Coordinates of C-alpha atoms in Angstrom, one line a residue:
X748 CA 82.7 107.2 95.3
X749 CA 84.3 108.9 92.5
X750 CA 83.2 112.4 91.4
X751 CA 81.2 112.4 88.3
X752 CA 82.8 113.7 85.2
X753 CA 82.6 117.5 84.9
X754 CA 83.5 120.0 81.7
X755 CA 86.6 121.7 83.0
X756 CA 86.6 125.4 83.5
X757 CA 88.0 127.3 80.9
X758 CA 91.8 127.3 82.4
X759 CA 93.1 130.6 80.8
X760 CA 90.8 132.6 82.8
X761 CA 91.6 130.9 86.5
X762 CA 94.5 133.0 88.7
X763 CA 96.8 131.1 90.5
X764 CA 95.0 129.8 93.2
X765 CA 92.3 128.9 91.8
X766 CA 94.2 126.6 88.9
X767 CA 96.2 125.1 92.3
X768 CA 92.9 124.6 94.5
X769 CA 91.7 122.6 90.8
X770 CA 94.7 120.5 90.7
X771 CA 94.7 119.8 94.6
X772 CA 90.7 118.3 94.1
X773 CA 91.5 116.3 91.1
X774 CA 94.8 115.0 93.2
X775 CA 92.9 114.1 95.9
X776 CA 90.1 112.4 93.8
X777 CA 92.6 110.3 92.1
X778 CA 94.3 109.2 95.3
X779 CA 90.8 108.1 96.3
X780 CA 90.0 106.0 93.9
X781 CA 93.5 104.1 94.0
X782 CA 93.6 104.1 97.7
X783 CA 90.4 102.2 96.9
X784 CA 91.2 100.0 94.1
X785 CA 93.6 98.6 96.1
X786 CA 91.9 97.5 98.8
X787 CA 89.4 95.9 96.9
X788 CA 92.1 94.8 95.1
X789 CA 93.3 93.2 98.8
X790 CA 89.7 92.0 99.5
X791 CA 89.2 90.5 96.8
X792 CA 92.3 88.3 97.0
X793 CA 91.5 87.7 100.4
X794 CA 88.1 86.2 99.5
X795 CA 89.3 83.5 96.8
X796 CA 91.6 81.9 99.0
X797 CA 88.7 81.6 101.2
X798 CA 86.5 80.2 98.2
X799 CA 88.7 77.3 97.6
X800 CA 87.5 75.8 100.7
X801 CA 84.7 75.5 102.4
X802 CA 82.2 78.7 101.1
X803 CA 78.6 79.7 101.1
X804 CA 76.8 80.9 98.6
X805 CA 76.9 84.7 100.5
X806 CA 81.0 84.7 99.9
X807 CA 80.3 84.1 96.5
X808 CA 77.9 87.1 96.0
X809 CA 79.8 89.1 98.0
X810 CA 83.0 88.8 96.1
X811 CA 81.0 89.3 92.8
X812 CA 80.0 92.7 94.7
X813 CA 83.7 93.5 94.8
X814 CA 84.6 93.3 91.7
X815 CA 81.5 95.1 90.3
X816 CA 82.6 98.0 92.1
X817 CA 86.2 97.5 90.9
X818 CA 85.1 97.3 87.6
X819 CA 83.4 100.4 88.0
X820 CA 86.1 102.5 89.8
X821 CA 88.7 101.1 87.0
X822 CA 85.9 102.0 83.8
X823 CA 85.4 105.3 85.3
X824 CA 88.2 106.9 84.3
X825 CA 87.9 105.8 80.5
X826 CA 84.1 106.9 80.5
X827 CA 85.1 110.3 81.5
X828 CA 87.8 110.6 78.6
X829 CA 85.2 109.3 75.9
X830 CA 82.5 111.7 77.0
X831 CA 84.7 114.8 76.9
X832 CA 84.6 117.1 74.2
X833 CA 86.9 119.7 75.3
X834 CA 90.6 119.9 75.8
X835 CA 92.5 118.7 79.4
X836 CA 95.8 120.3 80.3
X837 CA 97.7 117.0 81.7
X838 CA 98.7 117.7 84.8
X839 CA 101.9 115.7 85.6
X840 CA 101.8 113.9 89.2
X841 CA 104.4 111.8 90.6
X842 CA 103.1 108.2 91.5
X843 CA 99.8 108.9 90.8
X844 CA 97.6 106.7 89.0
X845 CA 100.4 105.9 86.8
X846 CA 99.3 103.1 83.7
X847 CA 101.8 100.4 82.6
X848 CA 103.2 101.1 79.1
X849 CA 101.0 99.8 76.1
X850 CA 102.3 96.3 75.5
X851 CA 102.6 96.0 71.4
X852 CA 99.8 93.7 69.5
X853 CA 100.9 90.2 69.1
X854 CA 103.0 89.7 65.8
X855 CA 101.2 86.2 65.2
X856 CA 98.0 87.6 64.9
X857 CA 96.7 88.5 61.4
X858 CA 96.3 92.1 59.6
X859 CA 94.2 93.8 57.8
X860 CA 95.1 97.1 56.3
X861 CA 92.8 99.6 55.9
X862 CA 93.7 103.1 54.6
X863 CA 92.0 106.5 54.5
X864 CA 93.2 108.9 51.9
X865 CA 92.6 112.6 53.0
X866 CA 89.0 113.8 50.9
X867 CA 91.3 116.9 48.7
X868 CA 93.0 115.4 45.5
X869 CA 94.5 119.2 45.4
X870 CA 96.0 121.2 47.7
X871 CA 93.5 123.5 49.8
X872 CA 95.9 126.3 49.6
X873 CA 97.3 126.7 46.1
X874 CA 95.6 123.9 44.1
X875 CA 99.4 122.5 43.9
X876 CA 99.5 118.5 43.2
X877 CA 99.8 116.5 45.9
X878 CA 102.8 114.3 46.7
X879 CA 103.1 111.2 49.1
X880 CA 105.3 112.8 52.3
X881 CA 105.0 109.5 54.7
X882 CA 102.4 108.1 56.9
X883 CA 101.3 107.5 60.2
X884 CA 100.7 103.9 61.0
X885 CA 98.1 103.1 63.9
X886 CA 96.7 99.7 65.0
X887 CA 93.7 98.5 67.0
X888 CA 92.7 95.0 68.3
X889 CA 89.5 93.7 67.1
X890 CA 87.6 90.5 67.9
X891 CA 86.0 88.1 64.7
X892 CA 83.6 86.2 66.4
X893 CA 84.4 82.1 65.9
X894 CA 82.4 80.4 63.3
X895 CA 81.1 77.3 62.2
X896 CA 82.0 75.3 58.6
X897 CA 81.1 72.6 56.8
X898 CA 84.0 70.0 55.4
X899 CA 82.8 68.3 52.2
X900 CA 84.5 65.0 52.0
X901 CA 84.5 63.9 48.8
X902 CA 85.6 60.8 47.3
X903 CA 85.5 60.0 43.4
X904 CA 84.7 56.8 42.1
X905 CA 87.1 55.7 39.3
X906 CA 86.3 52.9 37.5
X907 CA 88.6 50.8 34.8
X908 CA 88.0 50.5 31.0
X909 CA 89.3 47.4 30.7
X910 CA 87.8 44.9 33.9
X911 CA 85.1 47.4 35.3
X912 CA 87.4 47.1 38.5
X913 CA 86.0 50.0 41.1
X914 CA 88.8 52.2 42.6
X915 CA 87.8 54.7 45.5
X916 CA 90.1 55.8 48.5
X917 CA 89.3 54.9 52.0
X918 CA 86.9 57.2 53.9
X919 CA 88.9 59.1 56.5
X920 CA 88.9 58.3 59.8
X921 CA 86.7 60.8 62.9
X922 CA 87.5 60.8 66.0
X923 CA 83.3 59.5 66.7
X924 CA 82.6 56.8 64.2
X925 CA 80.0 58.1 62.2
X926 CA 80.1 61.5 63.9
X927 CA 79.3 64.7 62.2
X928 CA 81.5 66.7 64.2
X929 CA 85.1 67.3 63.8
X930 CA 88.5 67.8 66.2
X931 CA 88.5 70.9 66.2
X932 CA 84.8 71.1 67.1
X933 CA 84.8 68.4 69.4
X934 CA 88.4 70.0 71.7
X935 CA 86.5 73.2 71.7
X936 CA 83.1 71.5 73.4
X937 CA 85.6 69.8 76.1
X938 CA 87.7 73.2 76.4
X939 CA 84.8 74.8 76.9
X940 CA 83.3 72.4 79.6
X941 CA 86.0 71.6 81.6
X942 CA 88.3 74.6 80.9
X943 CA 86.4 77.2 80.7
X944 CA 83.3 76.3 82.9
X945 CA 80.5 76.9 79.9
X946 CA 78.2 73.5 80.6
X947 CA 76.8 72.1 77.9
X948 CA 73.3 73.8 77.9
X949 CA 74.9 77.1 77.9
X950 CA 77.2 75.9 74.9
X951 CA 73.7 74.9 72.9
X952 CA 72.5 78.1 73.5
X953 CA 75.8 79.7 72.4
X954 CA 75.9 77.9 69.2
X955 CA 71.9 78.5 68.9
X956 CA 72.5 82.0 68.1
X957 CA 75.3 81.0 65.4
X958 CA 72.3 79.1 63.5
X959 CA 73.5 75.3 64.5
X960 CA 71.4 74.1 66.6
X961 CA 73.4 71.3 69.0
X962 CA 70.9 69.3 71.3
X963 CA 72.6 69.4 74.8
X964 CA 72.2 65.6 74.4
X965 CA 74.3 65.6 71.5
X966 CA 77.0 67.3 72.8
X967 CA 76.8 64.7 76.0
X968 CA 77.2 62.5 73.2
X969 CA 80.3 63.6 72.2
X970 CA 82.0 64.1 75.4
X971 CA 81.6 60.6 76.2
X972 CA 82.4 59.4 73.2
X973 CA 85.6 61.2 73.2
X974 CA 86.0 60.4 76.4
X975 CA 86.4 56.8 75.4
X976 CA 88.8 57.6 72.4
X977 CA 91.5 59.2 75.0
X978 CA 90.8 57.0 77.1
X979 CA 94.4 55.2 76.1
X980 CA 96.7 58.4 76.3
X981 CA 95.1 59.5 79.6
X982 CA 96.3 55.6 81.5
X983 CA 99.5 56.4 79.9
X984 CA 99.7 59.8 81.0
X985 CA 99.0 57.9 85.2
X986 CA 101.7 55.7 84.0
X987 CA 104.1 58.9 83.8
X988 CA 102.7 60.5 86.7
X989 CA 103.3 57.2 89.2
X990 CA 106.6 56.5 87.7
X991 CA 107.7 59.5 89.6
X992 CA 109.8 59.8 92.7
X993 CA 108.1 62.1 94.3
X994 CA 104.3 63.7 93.7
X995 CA 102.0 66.2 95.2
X996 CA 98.3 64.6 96.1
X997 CA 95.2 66.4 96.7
X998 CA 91.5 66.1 96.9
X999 CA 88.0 68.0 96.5
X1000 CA 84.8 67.2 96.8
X1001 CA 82.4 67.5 93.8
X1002 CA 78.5 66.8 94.3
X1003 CA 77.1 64.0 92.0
X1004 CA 73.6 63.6 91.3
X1005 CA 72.4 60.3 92.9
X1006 CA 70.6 57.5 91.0
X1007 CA 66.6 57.4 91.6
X1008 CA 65.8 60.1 93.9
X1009 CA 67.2 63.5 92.2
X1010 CA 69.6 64.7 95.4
X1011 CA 73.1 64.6 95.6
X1012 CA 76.1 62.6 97.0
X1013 CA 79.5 64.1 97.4
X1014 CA 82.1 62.2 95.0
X1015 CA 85.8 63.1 95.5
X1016 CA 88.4 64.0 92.4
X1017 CA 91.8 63.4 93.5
X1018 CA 94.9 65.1 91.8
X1019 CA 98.4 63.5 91.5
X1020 CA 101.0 66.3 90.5
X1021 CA 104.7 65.2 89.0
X1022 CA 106.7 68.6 89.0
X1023 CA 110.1 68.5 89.5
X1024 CA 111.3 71.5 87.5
X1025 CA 111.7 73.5 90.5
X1026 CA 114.5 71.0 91.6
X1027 CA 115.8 71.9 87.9
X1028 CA 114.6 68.4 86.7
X1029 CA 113.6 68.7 82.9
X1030 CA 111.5 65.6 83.2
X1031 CA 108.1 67.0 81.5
X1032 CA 105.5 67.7 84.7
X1033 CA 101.9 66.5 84.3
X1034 CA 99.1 65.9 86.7
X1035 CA 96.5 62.8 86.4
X1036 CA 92.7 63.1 88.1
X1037 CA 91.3 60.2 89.5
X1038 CA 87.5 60.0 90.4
X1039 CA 85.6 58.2 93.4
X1040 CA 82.7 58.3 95.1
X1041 CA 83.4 58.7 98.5
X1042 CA 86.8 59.4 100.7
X1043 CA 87.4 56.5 101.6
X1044 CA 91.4 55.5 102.1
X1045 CA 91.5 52.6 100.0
X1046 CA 91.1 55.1 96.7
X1047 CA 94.9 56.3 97.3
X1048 CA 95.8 53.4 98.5
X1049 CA 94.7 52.3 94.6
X1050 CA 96.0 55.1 93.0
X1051 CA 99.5 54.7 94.6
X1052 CA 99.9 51.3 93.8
X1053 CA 102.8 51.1 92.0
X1054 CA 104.4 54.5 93.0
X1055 CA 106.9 54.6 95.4
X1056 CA 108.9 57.6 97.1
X1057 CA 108.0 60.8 98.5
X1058 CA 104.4 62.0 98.9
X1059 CA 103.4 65.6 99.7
X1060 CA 99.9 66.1 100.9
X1061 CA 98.4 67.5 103.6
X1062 CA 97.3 65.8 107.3
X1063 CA 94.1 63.8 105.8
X1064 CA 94.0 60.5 107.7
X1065 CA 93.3 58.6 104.4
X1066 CA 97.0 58.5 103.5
X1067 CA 97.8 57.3 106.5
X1068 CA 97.7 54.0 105.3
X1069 CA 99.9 54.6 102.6
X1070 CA 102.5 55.7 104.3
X1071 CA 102.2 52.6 106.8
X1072 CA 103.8 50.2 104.2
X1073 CA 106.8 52.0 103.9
X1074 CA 107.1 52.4 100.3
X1075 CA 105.8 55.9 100.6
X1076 CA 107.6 58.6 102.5
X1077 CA 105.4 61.5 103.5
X1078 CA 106.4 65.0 103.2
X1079 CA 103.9 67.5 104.9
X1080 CA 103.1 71.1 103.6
X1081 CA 104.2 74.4 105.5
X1082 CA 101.5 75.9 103.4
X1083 CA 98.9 74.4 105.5
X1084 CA 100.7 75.5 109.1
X1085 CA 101.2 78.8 107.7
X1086 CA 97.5 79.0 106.8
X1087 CA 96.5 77.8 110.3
X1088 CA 98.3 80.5 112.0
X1089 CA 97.2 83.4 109.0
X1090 CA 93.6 82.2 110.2
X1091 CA 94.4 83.1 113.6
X1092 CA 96.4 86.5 112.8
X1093 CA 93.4 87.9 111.1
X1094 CA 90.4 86.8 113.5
X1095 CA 92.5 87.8 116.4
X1096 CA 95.2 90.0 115.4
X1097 CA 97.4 87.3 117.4
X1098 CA 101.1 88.3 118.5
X1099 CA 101.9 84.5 118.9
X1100 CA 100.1 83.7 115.1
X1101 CA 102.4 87.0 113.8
X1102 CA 105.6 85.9 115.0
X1103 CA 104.6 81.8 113.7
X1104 CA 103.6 83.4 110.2
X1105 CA 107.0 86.1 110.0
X1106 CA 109.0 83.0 111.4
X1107 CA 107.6 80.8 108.4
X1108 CA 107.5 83.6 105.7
X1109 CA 112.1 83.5 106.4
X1110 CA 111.8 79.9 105.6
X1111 CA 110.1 80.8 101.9
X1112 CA 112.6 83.1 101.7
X1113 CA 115.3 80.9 101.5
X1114 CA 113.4 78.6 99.0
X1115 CA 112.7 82.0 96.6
X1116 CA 116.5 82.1 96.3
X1117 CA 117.2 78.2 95.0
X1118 CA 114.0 77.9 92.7
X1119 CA 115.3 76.0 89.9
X1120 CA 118.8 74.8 91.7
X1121 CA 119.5 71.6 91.1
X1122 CA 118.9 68.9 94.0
X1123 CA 122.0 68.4 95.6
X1124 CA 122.6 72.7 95.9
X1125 CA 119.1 72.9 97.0
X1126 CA 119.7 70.6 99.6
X1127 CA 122.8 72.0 100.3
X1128 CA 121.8 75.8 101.1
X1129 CA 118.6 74.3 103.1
X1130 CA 121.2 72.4 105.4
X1131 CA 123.0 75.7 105.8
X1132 CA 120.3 78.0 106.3
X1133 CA 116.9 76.5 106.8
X1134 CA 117.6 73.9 109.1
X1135 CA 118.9 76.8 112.2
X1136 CA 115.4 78.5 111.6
X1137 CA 113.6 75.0 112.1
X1138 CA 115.6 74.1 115.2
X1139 CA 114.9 77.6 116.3
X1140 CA 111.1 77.5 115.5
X1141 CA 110.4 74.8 116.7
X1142 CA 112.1 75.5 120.2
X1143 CA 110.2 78.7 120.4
X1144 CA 106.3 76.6 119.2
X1145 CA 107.7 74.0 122.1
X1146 CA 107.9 77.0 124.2
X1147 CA 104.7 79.4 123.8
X1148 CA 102.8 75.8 124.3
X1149 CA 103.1 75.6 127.4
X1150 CA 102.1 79.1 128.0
X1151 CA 99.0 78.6 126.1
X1152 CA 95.3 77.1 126.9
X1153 CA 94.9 73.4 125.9
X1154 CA 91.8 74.4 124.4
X1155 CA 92.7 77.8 122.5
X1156 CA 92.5 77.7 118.9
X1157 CA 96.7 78.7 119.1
X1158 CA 97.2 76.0 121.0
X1159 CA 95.6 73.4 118.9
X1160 CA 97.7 75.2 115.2
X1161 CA 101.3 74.8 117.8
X1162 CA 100.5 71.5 117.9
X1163 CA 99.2 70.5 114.3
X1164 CA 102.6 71.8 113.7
X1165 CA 104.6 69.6 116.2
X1166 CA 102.7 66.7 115.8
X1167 CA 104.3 66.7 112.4
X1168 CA 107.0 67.9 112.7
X1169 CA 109.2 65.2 111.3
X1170 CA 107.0 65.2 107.7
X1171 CA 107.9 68.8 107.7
X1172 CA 111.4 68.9 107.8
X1173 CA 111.8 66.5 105.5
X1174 CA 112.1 68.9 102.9
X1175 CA 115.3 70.2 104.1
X1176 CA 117.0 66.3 103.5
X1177 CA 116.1 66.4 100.1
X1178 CA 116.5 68.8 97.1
X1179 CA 113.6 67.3 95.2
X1180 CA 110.9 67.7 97.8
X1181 CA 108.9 71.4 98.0
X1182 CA 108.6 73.1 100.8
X1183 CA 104.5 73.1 100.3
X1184 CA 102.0 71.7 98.5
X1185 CA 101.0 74.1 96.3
X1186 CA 101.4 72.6 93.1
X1187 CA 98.6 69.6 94.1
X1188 CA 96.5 72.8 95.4
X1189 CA 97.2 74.9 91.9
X1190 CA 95.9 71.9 90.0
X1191 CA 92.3 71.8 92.2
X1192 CA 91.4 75.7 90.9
X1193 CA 90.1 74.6 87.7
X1194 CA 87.7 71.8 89.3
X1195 CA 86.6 74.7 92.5
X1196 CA 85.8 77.0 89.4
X1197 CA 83.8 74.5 87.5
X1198 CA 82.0 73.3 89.9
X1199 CA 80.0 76.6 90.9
X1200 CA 78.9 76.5 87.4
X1201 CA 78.1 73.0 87.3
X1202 CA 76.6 72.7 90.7
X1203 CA 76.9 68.8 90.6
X1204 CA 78.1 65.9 88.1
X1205 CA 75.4 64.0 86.6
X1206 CA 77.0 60.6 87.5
X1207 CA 79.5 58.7 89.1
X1208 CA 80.5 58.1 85.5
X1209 CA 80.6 61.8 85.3
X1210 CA 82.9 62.0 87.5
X1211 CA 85.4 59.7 85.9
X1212 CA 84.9 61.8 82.7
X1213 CA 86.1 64.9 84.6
X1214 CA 88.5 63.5 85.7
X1215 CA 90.1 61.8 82.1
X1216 CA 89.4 65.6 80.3
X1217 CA 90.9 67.5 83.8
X1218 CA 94.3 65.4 83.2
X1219 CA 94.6 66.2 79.8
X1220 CA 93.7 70.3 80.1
X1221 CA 96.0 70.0 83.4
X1222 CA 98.9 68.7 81.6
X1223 CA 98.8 70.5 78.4
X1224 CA 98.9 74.1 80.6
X1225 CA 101.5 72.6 82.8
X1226 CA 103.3 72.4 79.7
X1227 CA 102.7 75.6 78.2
X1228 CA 100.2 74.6 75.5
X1229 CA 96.9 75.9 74.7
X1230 CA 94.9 73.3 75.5
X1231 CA 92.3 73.5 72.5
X1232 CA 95.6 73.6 70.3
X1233 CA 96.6 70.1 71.7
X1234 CA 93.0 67.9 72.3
X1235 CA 92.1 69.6 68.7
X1236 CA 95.9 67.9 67.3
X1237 CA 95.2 64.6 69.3
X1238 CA 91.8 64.2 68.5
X1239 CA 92.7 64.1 64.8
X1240 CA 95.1 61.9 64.7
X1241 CA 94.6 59.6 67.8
X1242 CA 91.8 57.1 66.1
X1243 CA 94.4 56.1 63.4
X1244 CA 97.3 55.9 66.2
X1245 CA 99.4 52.8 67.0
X1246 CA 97.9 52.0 71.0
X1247 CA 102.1 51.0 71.0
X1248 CA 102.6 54.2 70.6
X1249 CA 100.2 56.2 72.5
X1250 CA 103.4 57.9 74.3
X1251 CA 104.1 59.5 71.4
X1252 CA 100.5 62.0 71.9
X1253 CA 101.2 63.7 75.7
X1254 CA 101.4 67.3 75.2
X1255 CA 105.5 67.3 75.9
X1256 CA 105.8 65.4 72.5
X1257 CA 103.4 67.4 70.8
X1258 CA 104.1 70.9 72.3
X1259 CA 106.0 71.9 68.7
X1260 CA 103.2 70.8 66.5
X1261 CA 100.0 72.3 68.9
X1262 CA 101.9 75.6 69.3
X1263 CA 101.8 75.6 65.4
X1264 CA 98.5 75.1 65.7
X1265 CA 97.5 77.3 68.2
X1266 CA 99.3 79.9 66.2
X1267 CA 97.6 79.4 62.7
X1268 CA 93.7 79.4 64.5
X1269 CA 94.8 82.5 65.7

């Protein structure tokens, strides 16, 4: 624990030792706390890798626990300086506690300017006149808290001297026919669901306390209403994703509510990842969600039926079948073999896990050094210098096997690797392919976040909408937007669209316009 805050001791007075014997406690407090900063720090990291898999409510709590105390140990020092009415001699240390520099306010945001004009008109002194000398300029963020409007639309009847003829222009369009609530309103709802894990009864209490009170049905309303009206832009977002040569596929359970008897089933969301701008590809990258309600293998089989080339995912025997029609090459993730033996390395403190993971860790190494190399010099530099560290792991896995119990828990993560060994090197072959599957696993965070807060979806249907809404949000941070920017820019233009021409609203050919927008709500 960190020592309480106490008034320093009047500094003047102290000899020599004393003022060293000070500055050696508050040194040794100060290492303290960093020394334990950072291993919370460690812990805490540790934990949510674990919590994107299989977790108990007990991880959960127990990483919540960390970070209270984090908060606390990084607050502490700011609570001391607020309370402390006296002067503190700053005490250089070298690499102690040392704070980043103050990054500058954003320039995008708006100012207000407020000035304070000293209380004498005269000077204290002499009574001279006072002249302006300069100024010192300071600034300070501040938060305005969002609010609601009402848009009047108004439209004048005109009518003619001459023939009585009635003249009045068209009611604009809303994104919910006969809605009362507006794009931005309506992106904010689904930003706020799906991207920032507020369900909807906690948004009607939100809002509640702004005066408008929003039934939680209504807002269910509107989420599958809008649901509907992207419904277009989201198969033609697939359509990009499948055209692909090569994608990164994922899965994750998500409990649905069951029909009838109030308990739930376990649905699946699947993720489809087109990134190819580590293989310095400018081709825009996006990610499509598809919803179903069980693992079966026939959903990939459905997803994938038009896409053909190169398929990272992990071992799941569901793609198996995919890959059987040879259409479909499959690439298999060193992420997963790594984690395998990581597992191992920290339950046991295994030498054979610690060589397989320092082994594995040169093989990143190499790929840190071409990210963003075009295909061909990617594949180039892997042939020179990744392919003798596979031929010379796998001759040492093919060796420690047979020095190993069939039944040991090393034993059975040598062979996962081996067994696929031939996915796993296909990588080297081919400068488009990753060495992992990380991107598929990146896209899954949001849906593992939402669904502690959402405990389950209320539907099969649900599901689907998840999955429509997860697309969109995906794709628009893939590509650097703000996501409320873009579904608020879409969603009030998109009922007027051309369907020909749906294209022309994914977030790559909108990015200029939502950054606008994003900018001016700022």
């Amino acid at each position: 624990m960190v020592a309480a805050h106490h008034t320093l001791p009047d500094l003047n007075q102290l000899d020599p030792s004393a003022l060293k014997a000070l500055i050696l406690s508050q040194h040794e407090q100060l290492l303290s706390r960093d020394n334990e900063i950072e291993h919370l720090k460690l812990l805490i990291a540790k934990l949510r890798r674990m919590q994107f898999g299989r977790k108990s409510e007990k991880l959960d709590r127990q990483i919540e626990q960390l970070e209270l105390r984090l908060d606390e140990l990084q607050a502490t020092p700011a609570e001391n300086t607020a309370a402390s009415h006296h002067p503190v001699v700053v005490v250089p240390v070298s690499n102690v506690g040392v704070k980043p520099a103050r990054r500058s306010l954003p320039e995008h945001l708006p100012r207000e300017t407020r000035s304070y004009l000293p209380k004498q008109e005269a000077c204290p002194d002499c009574g001279g006149t006072l002249k302006f000398l300069g100024e010192d300029v300071s600034e300070i963020l501040e938060y305005v808290p969002a609010r609601f409007k009402v848009i009047r639309q108004v439209r004048p009847k005109l009518a003619c001297a001459c023939c009585e003829r009635i003249v009045q222009a068209a009611a604009p369009s809303r994104p919910i026919e006969r809605g009362v609530a507006g794009p931005g309103l309506l992106a904010h709802v689904l930003v706020s669901k799906y991207c920032d894990h507020l369900p909807l009864y906690r948004q009607s209490e939100i809002y509640a306390r702004e005066g408008v009170e929003l039934e939680r049905s209504t807002l269910a309303d509107w989420v599958g209403g809008t649901s509907a009206l992207l419904a277009p832009l989201v198969e033609a977002l697939r359509r990009h994703v499948v055209s692909a040569g090569k994608l990164h596929a994922d899965d994750t359970p998500v409990p649905v509510l069951a029909p009838g008897n109030g308990k739930t089933k376990t649905g699946r969301l699947w993720t489809y990842v087109r990134d190819d701008r580590p293989a310095g590809d400018a081709t825009p990258a996006a990610v499509w969600f598809a919803y179903s309600p069980d693992r079966k293998g026939e959903h990939p089989q459905s997803h994938l039926g038009n896409f053909t080339g190169t398929l990272q995912a992990d071992g799941y025997a569901g793609f198996d079948a995919v890959y059987e029609t040879g259409r479909i090459q499959e690439a298999a993730c060193w992420a997963h073999v790594r984690r395998k033996f990581y597992d191992l390395h920290v339950a046991h403190k295994s030498p054979v896990a610690a060589e397989a993971i320092e082994r594995i860790a040169a093989l990143y190494a190499v790929e840190k050094e071409i990210r963003g190399y075009p295909a061909d010099q990617r594949r180039e530099v892997r042939a020179a210098r990744a392919r003798p560290l596979l031929d010379s792991l796998k001759q040492w896995l093919e060796e420690t096997l047979g020095k190993l119990s069939r039944k040991s828990d090393t034993a059975l993560a040598v062979r996962y690797a081996l067994s696929r060994w031939e996915a796993l090197l296909r990588y080297v072959n081919d400068g488009r392919i990753e060495i992992d599957n990380n991107a598929a696993e990146r896209s899954l965070r949001t849906v593992a976040l939402g669904r502690k807060n959402y405990l389950f979806a209320g539907s099969d249907a649900g599901g689907e909408r998840a999955a429509a809404i997860y697309s969109l949000i995906g794709t628009a941070k893939l590509n650097g937007l703000d996501p409320e920017a873009y579904l608020r820019n879409v969603l009030s233009r998109i009922a007027d669209h051309p369907i020909n021409r749906i294209e022309e609203l994914l977030p790559w050919n909108l990015a200029p316009e939502s950054a606008m927008a994003s900018t001016s709500a700022a």
